[in-house]
CSV table of C-alpha atoms in Angstrom, one decimal:
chain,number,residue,atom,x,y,z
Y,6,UNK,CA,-138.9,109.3,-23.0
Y,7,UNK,CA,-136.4,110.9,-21.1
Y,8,UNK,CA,-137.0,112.1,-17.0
Y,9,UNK,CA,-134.9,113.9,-14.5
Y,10,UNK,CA,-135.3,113.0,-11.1
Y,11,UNK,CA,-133.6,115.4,-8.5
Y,12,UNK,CA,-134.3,114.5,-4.5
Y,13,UNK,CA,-134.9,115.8,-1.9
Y,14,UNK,CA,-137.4,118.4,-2.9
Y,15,UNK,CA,-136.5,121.0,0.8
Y,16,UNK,CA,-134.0,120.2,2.9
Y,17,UNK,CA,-133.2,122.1,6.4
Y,18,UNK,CA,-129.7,121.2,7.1
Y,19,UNK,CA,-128.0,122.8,10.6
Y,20,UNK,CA,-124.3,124.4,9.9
Y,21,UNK,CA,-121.6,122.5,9.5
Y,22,UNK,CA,-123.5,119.4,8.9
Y,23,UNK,CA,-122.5,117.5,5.1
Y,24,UNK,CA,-124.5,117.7,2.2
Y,25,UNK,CA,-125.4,115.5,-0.6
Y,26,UNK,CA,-128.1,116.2,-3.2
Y,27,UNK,CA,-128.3,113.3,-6.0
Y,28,UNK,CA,-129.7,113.8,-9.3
Y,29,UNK,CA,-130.7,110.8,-12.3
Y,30,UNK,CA,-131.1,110.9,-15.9
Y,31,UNK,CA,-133.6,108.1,-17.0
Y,32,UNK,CA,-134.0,107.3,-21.3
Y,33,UNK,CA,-130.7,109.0,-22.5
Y,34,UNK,CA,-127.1,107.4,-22.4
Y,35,UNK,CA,-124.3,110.2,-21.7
Y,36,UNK,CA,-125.8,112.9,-21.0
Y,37,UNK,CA,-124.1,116.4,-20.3
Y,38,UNK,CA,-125.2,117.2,-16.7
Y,39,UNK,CA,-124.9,120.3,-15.0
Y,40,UNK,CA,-125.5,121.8,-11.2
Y,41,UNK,CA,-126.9,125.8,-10.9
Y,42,UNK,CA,-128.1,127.5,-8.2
Y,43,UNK,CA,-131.0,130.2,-8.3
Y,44,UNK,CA,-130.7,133.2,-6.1
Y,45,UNK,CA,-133.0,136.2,-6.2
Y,46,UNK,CA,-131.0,139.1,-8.0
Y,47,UNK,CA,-128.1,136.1,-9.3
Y,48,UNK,CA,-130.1,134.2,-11.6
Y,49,UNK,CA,-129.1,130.7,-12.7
Y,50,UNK,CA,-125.1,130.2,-11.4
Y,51,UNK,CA,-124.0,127.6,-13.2
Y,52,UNK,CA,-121.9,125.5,-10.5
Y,53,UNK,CA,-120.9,122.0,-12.5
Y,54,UNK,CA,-120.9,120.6,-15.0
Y,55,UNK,CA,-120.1,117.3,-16.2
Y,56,UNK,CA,-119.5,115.7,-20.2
Y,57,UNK,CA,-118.8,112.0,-18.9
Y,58,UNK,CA,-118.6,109.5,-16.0
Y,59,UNK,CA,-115.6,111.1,-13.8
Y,60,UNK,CA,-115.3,114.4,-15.6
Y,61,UNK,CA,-116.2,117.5,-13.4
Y,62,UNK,CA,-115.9,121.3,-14.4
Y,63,UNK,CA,-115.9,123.8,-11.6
Y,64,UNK,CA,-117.2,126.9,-12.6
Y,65,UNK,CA,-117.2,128.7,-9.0
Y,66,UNK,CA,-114.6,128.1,-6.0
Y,67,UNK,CA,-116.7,126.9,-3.1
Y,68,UNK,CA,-117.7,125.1,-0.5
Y,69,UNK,CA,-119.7,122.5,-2.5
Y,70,UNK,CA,-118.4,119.6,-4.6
Y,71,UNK,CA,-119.5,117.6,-7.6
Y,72,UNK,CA,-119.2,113.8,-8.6
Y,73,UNK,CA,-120.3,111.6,-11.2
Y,74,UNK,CA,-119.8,108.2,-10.2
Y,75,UNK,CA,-122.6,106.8,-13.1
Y,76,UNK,CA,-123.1,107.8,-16.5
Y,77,UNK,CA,-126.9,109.1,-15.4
Y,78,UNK,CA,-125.9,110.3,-11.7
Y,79,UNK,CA,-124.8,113.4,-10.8
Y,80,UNK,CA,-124.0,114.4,-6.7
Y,81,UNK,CA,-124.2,117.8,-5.4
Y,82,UNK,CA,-122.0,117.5,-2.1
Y,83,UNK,CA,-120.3,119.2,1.2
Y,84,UNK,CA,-118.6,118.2,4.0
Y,85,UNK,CA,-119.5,121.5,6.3
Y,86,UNK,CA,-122.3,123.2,5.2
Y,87,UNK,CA,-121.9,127.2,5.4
Y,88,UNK,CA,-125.0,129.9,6.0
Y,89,UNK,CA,-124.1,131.0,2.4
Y,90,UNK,CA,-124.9,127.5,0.9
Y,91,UNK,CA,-128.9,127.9,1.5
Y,92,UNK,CA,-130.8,128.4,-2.1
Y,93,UNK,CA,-132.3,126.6,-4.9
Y,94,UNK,CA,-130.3,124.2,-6.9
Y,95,UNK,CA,-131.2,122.6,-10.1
Y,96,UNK,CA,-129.6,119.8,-12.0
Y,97,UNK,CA,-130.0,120.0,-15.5
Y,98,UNK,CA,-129.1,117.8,-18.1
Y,99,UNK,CA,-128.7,118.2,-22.3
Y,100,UNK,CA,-127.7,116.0,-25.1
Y,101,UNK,CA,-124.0,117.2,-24.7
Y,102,UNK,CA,-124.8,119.2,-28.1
Y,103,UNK,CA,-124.6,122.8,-28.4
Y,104,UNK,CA,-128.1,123.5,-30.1
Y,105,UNK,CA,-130.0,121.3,-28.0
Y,106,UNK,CA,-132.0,122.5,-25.0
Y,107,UNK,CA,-131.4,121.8,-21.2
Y,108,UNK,CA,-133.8,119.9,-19.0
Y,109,UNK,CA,-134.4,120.9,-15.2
Y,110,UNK,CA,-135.3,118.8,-12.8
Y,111,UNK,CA,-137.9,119.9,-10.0
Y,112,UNK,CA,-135.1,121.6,-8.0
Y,113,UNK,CA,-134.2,121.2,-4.0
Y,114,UNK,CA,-134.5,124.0,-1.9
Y,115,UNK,CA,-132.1,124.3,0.8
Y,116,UNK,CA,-131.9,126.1,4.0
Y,117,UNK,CA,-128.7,126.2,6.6
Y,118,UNK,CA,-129.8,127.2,9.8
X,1,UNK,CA,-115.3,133.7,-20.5
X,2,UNK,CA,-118.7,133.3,-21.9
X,3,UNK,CA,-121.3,136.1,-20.8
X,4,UNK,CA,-125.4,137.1,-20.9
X,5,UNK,CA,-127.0,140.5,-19.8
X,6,UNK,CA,-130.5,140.7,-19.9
X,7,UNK,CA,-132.6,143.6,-18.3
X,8,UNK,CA,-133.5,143.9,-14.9
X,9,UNK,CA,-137.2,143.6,-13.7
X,10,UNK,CA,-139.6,143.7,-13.1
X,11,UNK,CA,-141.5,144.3,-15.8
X,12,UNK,CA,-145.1,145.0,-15.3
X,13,UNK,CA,-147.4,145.8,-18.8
X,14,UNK,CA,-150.8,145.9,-19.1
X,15,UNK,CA,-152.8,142.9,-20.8
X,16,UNK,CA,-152.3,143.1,-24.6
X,17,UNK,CA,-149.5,145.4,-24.3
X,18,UNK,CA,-146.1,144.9,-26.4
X,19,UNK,CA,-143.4,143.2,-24.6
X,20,UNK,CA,-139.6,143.6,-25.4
X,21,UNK,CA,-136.8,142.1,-22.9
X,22,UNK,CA,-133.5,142.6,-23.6
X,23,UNK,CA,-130.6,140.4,-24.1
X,24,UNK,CA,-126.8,140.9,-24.8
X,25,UNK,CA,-124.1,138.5,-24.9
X,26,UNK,CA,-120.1,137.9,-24.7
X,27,UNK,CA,-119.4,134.6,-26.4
X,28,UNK,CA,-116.0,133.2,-28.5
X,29,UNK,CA,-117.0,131.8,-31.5
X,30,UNK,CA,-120.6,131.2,-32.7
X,31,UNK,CA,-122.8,130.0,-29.6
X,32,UNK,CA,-126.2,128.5,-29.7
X,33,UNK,CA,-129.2,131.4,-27.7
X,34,UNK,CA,-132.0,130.6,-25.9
X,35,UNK,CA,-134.8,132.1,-24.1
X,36,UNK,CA,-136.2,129.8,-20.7
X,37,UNK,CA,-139.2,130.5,-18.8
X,38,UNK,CA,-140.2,129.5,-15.2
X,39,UNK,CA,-143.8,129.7,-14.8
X,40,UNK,CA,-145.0,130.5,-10.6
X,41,UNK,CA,-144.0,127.5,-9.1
X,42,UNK,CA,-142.4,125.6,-12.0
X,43,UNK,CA,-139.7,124.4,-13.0
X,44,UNK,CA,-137.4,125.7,-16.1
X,45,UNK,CA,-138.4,125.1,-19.9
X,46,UNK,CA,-137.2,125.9,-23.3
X,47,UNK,CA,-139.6,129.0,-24.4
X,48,UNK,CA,-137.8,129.3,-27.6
X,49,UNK,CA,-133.9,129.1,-29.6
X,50,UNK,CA,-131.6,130.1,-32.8
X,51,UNK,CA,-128.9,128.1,-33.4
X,52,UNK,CA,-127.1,130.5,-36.1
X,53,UNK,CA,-126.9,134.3,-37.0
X,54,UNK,CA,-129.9,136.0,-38.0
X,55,UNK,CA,-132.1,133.0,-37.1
X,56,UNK,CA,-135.7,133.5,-35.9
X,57,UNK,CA,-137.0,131.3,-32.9
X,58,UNK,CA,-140.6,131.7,-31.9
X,59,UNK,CA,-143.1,129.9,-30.0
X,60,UNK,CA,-146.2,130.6,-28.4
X,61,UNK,CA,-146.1,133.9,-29.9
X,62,UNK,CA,-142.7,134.9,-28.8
X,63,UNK,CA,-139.8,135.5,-31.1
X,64,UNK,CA,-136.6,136.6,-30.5
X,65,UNK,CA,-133.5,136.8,-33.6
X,66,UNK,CA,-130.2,135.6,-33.1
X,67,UNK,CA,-128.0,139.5,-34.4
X,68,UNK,CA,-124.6,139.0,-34.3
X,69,UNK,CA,-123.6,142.2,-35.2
X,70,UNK,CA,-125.4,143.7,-32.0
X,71,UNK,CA,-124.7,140.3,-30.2
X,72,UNK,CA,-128.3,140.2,-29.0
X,73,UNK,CA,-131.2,137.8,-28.6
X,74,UNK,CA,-134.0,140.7,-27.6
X,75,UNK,CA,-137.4,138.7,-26.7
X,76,UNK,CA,-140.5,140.1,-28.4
X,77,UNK,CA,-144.1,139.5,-28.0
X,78,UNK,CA,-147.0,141.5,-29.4
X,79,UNK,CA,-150.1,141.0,-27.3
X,80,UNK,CA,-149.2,139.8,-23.9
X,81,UNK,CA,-151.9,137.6,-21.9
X,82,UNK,CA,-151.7,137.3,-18.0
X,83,UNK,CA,-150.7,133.8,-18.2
X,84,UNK,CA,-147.1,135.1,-19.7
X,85,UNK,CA,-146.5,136.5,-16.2
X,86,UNK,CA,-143.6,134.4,-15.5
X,87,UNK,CA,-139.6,134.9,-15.0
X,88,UNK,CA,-137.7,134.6,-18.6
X,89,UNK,CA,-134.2,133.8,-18.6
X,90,UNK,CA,-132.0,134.0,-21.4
X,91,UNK,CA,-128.8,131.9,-22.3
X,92,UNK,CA,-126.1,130.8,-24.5
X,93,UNK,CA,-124.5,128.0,-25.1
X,94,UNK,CA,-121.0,127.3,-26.8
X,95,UNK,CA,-118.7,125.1,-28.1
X,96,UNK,CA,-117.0,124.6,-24.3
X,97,UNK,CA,-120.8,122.7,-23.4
X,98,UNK,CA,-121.1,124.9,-20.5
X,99,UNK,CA,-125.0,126.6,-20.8
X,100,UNK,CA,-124.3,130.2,-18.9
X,101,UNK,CA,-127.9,132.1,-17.7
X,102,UNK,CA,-128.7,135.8,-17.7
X,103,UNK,CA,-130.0,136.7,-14.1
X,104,UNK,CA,-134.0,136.7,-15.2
X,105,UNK,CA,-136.6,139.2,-15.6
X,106,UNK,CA,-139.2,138.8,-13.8
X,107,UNK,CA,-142.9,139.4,-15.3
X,108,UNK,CA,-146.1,141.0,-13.8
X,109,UNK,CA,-148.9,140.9,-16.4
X,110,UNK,CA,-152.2,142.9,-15.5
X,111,UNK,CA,-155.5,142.5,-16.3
């Protein structure tokens, strides 16, 4: 069966300091993978997303970055983390069909202090 | 680009009360609608979806029709039970593979 494995579950990172949150797709080959963040009164802000190994959509000018070095791995990164950058972000990942559902992982909350 | 408004919460009902959340959407061509839930301290999960016009998805005794004409996806439940207290979200996904979320209703069942 298919798993998503997202890590670290909380992070406290200080301003300015990088970032990289790392997500895995076990029991699927090629995945579509995707990066939102959940913010009270914003919903699910889709971020990334990725069809294939090197292929990265931005959907929202930021500080934040995405990479997809593996056909199952997915980074969430920064080089200087800002105040606004603190929230929930979820990796997702789907079939790469339209139809098909989209399944979280556990989420990592982050906090910039 | 590709668009979902759903109603704001909260939305608090009495047990056994009828529950009806709105959902709009701005989408080319013909995208694929779902409805998510995120239970209190879970993560997301399909709840239910319709692939096509005027399809019906339902589960757990929620249904929700895919109109075109109206370009809604309205989620519908007829006796709501405390344990559907949760934060629904409602999506679309097209032909460009990106999956675009409303912002969530949030929902306080009472006993």
């Amino acid at each position: 069966s298919q798993t998503i494995h997202q890590w670290p579950a909380t992070l406290v990172q200080p301003v300015g300091s990088p970032l990289s949150l790392e997500c895995t797709v076990e029991g699927t080959s090629n995945p579509n993978l995707y990066w939102y963040r959940q913010a009270a009164g914003r919903g699910l802000q889709l971020l990334f997303y990725s069809v294939g190994i090197g292929q990265i959509s931005s959907e929202v000018p930021q500080n934040l970055s995405a990479s997809r070095p593996q056909d199952r791995q997915f980074i969430l990164s920064s080089k200087k983390l800002l105040l606004s950058d603190s929230g929930f972000y979820l990796c997702a990942w789907t079939l790469g069909l339209s139809n098909t559902e989209a399944f979280f992982g556990q989420g990592t909350r982050l906090t910039v202090v | 680009g590709n668009s979902v408004t759903q109603m704001e919460g909260p939305v608090t009902l009495s047990e056994e009360a009828f529950l009806t959340i709105n959902c709009t959407y701005t989408a080319t061509g013909y995208p694929s609608l779902f409805w998510y839930v995120q239970y209190p301290g879970e993560g997301l999960q399909l709840l239910l979806k319709a692939t096509k016009a005027d399809d019906k998805g339902s589960n757990k005794g929620f249904e929700a029709t895919y109109r075109k004409e109206t370009t809604s996806f309205h989620l519908e439940k007829g006796s709501v039970q405390v344990s559907d207290s949760a934060v629904y979200f409602c999506a679309l996904s097209g032909r460009d593979d990106k999956i675009i979320f409303g912002k969530g209703t949030r929902l306080h069942i009472l006993p």
